Short mmCIF file of C-alpha atoms in Angstrom, two decimals:
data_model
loop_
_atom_site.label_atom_id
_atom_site.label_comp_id
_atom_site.label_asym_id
_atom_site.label_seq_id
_atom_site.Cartn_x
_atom_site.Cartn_y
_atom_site.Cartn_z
CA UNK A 8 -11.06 -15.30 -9.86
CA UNK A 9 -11.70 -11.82 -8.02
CA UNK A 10 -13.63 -13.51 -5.16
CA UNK A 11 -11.10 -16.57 -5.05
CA UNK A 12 -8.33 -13.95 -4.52
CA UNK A 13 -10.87 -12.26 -1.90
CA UNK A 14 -11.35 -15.35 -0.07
CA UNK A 15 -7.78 -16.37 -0.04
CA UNK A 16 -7.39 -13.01 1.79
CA UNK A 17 -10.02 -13.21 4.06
CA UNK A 18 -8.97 -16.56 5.36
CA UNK A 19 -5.04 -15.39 5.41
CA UNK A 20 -6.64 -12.55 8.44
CA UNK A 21 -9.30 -14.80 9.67
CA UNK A 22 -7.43 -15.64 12.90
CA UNK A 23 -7.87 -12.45 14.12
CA UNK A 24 -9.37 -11.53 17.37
CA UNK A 25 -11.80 -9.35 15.27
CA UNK A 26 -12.40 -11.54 12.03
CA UNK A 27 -16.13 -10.52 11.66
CA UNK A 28 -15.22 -6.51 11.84
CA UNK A 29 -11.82 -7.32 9.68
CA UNK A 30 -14.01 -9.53 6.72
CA UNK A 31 -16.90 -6.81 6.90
CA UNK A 32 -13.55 -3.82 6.36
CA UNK A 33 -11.96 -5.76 3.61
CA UNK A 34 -15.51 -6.14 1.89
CA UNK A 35 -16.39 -2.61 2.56
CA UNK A 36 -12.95 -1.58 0.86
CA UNK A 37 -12.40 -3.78 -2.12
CA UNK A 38 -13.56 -2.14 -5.35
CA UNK A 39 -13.63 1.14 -3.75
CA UNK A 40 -11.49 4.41 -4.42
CA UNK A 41 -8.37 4.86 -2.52
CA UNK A 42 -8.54 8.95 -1.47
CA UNK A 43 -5.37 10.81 -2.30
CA UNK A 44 -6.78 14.47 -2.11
CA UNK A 45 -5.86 17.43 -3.97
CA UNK A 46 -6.71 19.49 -0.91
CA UNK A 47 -4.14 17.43 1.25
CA UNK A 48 -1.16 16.75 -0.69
CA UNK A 49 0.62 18.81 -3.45
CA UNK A 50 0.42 18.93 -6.67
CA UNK A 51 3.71 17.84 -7.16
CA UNK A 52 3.00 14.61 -4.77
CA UNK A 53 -0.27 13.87 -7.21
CA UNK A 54 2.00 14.21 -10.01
CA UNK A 55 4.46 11.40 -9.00
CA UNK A 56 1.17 9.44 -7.58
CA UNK A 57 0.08 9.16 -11.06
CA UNK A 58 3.03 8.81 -12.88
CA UNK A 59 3.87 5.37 -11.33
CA UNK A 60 0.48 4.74 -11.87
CA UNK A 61 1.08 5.39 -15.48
CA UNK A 62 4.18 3.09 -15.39
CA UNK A 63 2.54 0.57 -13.77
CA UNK A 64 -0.33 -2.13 -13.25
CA UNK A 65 -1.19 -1.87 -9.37
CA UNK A 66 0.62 0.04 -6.72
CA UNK A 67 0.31 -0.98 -3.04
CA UNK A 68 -0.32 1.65 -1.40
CA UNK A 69 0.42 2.23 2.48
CA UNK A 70 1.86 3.69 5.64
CA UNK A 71 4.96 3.32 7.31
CA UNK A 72 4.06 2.13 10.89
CA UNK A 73 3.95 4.61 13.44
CA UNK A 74 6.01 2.28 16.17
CA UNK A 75 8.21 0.55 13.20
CA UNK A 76 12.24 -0.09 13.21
CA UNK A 77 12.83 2.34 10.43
CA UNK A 78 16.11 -0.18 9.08
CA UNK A 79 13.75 -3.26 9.89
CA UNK A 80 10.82 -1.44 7.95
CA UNK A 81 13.28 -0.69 4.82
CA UNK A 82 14.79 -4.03 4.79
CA UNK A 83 11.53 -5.71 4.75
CA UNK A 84 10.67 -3.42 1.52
CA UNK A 85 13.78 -4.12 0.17
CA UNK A 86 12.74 -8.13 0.37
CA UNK A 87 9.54 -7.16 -1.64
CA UNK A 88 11.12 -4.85 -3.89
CA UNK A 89 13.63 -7.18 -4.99
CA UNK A 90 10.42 -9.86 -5.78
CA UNK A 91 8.43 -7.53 -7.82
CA UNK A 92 11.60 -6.42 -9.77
CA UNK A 93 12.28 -10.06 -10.69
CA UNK A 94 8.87 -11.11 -11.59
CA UNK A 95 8.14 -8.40 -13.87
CA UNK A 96 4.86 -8.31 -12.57
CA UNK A 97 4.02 -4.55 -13.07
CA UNK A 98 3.81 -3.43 -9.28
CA UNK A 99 5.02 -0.39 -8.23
CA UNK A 100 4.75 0.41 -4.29
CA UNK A 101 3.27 4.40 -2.20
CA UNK A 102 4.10 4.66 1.40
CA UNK A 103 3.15 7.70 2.90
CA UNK A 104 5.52 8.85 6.25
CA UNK A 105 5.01 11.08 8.77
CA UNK A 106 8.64 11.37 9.57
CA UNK A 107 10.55 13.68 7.92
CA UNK A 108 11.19 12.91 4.55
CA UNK A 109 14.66 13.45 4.41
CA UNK A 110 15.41 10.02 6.25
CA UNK A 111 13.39 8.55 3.76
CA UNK A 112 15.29 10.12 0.62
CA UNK A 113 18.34 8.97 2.10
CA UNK A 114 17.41 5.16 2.98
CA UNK A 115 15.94 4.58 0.09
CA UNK A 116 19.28 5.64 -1.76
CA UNK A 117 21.06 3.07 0.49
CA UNK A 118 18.95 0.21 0.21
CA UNK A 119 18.21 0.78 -3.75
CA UNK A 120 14.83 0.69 -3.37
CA UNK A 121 13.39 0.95 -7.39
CA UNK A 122 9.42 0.67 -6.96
CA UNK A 123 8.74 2.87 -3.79
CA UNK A 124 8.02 6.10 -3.60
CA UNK A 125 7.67 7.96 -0.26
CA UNK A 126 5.44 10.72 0.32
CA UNK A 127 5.95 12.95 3.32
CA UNK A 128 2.32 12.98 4.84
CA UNK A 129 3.08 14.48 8.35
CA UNK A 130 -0.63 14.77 9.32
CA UNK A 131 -1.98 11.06 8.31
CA UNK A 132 -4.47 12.58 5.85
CA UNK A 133 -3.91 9.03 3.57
CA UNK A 134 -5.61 7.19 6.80
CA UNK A 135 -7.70 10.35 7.98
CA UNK A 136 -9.52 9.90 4.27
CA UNK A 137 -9.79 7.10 3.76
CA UNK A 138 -11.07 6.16 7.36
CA UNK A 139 -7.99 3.93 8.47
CA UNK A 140 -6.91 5.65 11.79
CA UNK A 141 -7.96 2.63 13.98
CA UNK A 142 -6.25 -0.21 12.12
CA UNK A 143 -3.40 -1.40 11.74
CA UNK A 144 -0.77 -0.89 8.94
CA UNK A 145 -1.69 -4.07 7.57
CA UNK A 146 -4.85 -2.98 6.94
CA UNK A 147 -4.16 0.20 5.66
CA UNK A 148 -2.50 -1.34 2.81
CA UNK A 149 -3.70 -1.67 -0.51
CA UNK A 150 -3.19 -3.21 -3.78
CA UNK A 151 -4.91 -0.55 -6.54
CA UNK A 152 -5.13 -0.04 -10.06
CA UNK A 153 -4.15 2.43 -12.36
CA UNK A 154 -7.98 3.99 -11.60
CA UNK A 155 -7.20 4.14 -7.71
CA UNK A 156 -9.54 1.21 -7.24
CA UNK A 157 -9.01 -1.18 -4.11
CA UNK A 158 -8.40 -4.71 -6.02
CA UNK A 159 -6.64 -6.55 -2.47
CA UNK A 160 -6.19 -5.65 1.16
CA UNK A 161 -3.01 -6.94 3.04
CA UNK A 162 0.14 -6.13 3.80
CA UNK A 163 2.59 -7.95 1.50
CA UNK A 164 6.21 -6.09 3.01
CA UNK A 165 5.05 -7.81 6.26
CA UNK A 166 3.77 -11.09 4.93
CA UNK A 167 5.54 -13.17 1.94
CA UNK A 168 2.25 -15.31 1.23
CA UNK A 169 0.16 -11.95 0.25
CA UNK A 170 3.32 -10.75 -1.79
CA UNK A 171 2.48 -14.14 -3.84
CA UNK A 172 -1.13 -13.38 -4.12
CA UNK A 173 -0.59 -9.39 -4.85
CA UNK A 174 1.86 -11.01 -7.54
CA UNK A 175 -0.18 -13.47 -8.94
CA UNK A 176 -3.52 -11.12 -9.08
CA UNK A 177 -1.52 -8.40 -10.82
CA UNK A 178 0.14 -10.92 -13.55
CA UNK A 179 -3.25 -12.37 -14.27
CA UNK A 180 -4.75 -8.90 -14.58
CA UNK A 181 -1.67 -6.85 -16.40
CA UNK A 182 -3.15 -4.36 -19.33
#
């Protein structure tokens, strides 16, 4: 099922320019650990990291893009938000900012947002260690485990059709 899921994946970003470098990134990166160091964030940060962790299945992890439409980028979480609430699916959802966090607090009070959690990252150390700096958002989002383990690469707040398969991996995979 793992490699069906894989596939379905690699063919979704197949039509890129680079498909060979993208296919050997997303096989370098599935089943590997997602970095969230001690040395670069704070303990408090960790703590919330593995709380929703705790609370849930997978979290998609990811980074707010650096030239994004910060009320586009929120109502496009919103969309997925409101999908993993109804399905019941057991996702819960990282993004790490360099903006100032405050922003953040606040938009995510407006727009009710129940499975994110933001985490002021001013420096891009999530990218810097995990070796992301020269792709794109979309492939600098995850879909992990409780364990930190990359399951699925893709960005499902930009795309509805990896939403379904981040969905559908985590229901057929729930503890």
């Amino acid at each position: 099922m793992r490699m069906i899921i894989l596939l379905a994946v690699l063919i979704s970003i197949s039509s890129c320019r680079n498909s060979q470098h993208i296919n050997q990134f997303v096989y370098s990166k599935v089943g590997k650990d997602i970095v969230i160091s001690e040395e670069h964030f704070e303990d408090h940060q960790i703590r919330r990291i593995d709380s929703l962790c705790n609370i849930s299945n997978f979290i998609i992890t990811t980074t707010v893009h650096d030239n994004a439409c910060t009320s586009c980028y929120f109502s496009m979480l919103k969309d997925m938000d409101v999908v993993i609430d109804s399905c019941e699916c057991g996702i819960g959802c990282v993004v790490f900012i360099k903006n100032e966090i405050e922003e953040y607090a606040s938009l995510q009070q407006q727009y009710d947002l129940c499975h994110v959690l933001f985490i002021y990252d001013p420096d891009d150390y999530y990218s810097k260690d995990n070796r992301l700096e020269k792709y794109t958002a979309d492939y600098r989002t995850f879909l992990i485990d409780a364990n930190r383990i990359i399951q699925l690469v893709g960005s499902p707040i930009t795309n509805p059709s990896i939403l379904k398969l981040y969905i559908k991996y985590a229901e057929e995979n729930r503890k």
